[in-house]
Amino acid sequence: MKRILNIKWMHSLLLSVLLMGFSSCIDYEDFNKNPVVATTIDPNSQLSYIQLCMGGDWLMEQPFAYYYSGFVQQLQGDWSATHFGGEYLIDDAQFQQPWERIYTCHLKNLADILWRTEADVEQKNINAVARILKCYFFLILTDMYGDIPYFEAEQGYITGNVTPKFDEQELIYKDMHKELLEAEEQLDEKADKLIGDIIYSGDLKKWRKFANTLNFRIAMRLVKVAPELAEEWVTAICNIESGLLGVGDDALIHYMDLLDWDETEFRRNGLAQLWRSRENAPMCYFCTTMWDKLKTTNDPRLLILGRCYAEDSTDPFLRTDLTDFIIEKAPKQLESIEAIKPGFYWWDNWPAGFMDGDTYYGKECRPQLNKGFIKGDSPAIFMSYAETELLLAEAKLRWPAINDSKTVETHYSNGVKAAMGLLKNFDLGEEVSNTEMASYLSRNPLPSDKDGQLQFINEQLWILHLINPSEAYSNWRRSGYPVLKPSTEYGAAVKDSRTIPRRLKYPLFEQTYNPTGYYEAVGRMGGEDNWNCRIWWDKE
């Protein structure tokens, strides 16, 4: 409740700030000058705004829902998820959204905070958190496109440089690692209070853990391209006294229950709004790859994550839930619930369905995302204890000597349980019990061989990141798990690739606005902006 109230308060404040910014539209400077209006924005207000954008900017997240969820075969069947993420269609309008939103809005505000607080010892904490969040957003960008403007980015207002160089991803990663180490050390309990912090309410101990865990995520990206450097970074991070995210440290925001397509509205969960869609009946269906994995392992999350709904209301939250009815009445019971193969739409390969009296149930047998995930007030989870434990399981497996007393099995078990428990944050109607968690782990023990353990760990990350498609896509490329087949191998027709793409193409406008930087970056890919070209750390 406290976070929701903070969001309401911040919206009023930010609206006032924006109105102030539009008050001087003519040249009569003295006439328009208001002696009581501030000429700068409080960095804490900017911090709140930036944090809301992390999970509330639906335009930034549009490719996450339309491409990434389809690429990694979590969801499929909806027109957008299949058209873009299943049939592999190149669409510049989609590719440009994260680039434009993050650079021109989110990173711009962070650059302003950093510029105005850099030399101010009384604002060292807001500066440190801005450094951390800068790395968070740049990680999304570089993992999406590869080489991007980094060192010279966001300097247009400050230095006049509006054509920044595209930096190599290797250099970006090394600088982000350094930035996070320094920002963690910079945080000081005796310095300024963070009064605009929606995520952690100014708790610097948790911000230190967030910085370390983000750095840990970054380090684990390097396990194939630079395994020795990955080990060095992970070892250093595990030796930091402040530690990693633990129980109760999840980085998340509970938003407001709104449905609003305004591009400046960030008080509701943007991904949830995309999944809800503009239609009267959401059609956010599960892909067979994820559905069958949950089903064959008898995962207790199966019928919590996915439900079957009737189309008997234009209000998506008033639709009749038919899941239990189908399992009870259908001849094949649970097997009658049929997900959608990669590259196909919900109307393809029509499910067998069944008759009950005079009523035929066909489309209703398609499993959809639980309606709790499409509510505007559902939380956006940026990093979690569950992810930390699963990454620690892999790190311990790769480098047993790291400063960590727990076993691979313990970290894995903790991660799976935490991932199941994380669902309590959503209004899903049911929770996974401790007994169900224990039974699941007993039925699906961690294999004894290294490859099998890597597969199990990263398949759990894939399930966990159902609600974070950007990270699901990055972790799949990093780890190679789950092993996915392209849509063509399921018989689907595709558009612009016969394999699962490895990156998004640069926005076309960069050819005009920053041709030198653009063509230099494209030259490093062999002269073509190819979305099947692997980024630096994505090695086979």
Tab-separated table of C-alpha atoms in Angstrom, residues 24 31 61 87 100 117 128 147 186 210 221 225 248 278 365 374 377 395 448 456-457 460 479 481 507 526 532:
chain	number	residue	atom	x	y	z
A	24	SER	CA	7.771	29.661	-21.025
A	31	PHE	CA	7.379	38.694	-18.172
A	61	GLU	CA	8.442	-3.423	-23.329
A	87	GLU	CA	7.186	-16.186	-37.677
A	100	GLU	CA	14.025	5.485	-28.381
A	117	THR	CA	25.069	15.465	-8.407
A	128	ALA	CA	25.217	6.091	-6.652
A	147	ASP	CA	27.356	-2.576	-29.798
A	186	GLN	CA	29.822	4.864	-2.709
A	210	PHE	CA	20.921	-4.952	-5.879
A	221	ARG	CA	26.801	-13.522	-19.187
A	225	VAL	CA	32.977	-15.867	-24.274
A	248	GLY	CA	12.828	-10.258	1.349
A	278	ARG	CA	-6.538	-3.606	-26.771
A	365	CYS	CA	-9.160	-25.625	-24.323
A	374	ILE	CA	-2.690	-8.975	-16.958
A	377	ASP	CA	-1.515	-3.474	-10.509
A	395	ALA	CA	28.350	-20.416	-10.369
A	448	SER	CA	24.489	-35.930	-11.229
A	456	PHE	CA	17.927	-28.008	-14.972
A	457	ILE	CA	19.176	-24.738	-13.473
A	460	GLN	CA	14.164	-23.057	-13.993
A	479	SER	CA	23.224	-20.691	-21.410
A	481	TYR	CA	18.907	-23.809	-22.253
A	507	PRO	CA	16.509	1.387	-35.613
A	526	GLY	CA	30.470	-8.083	-41.439
A	532	ASN	CA	21.073	-13.612	-36.760
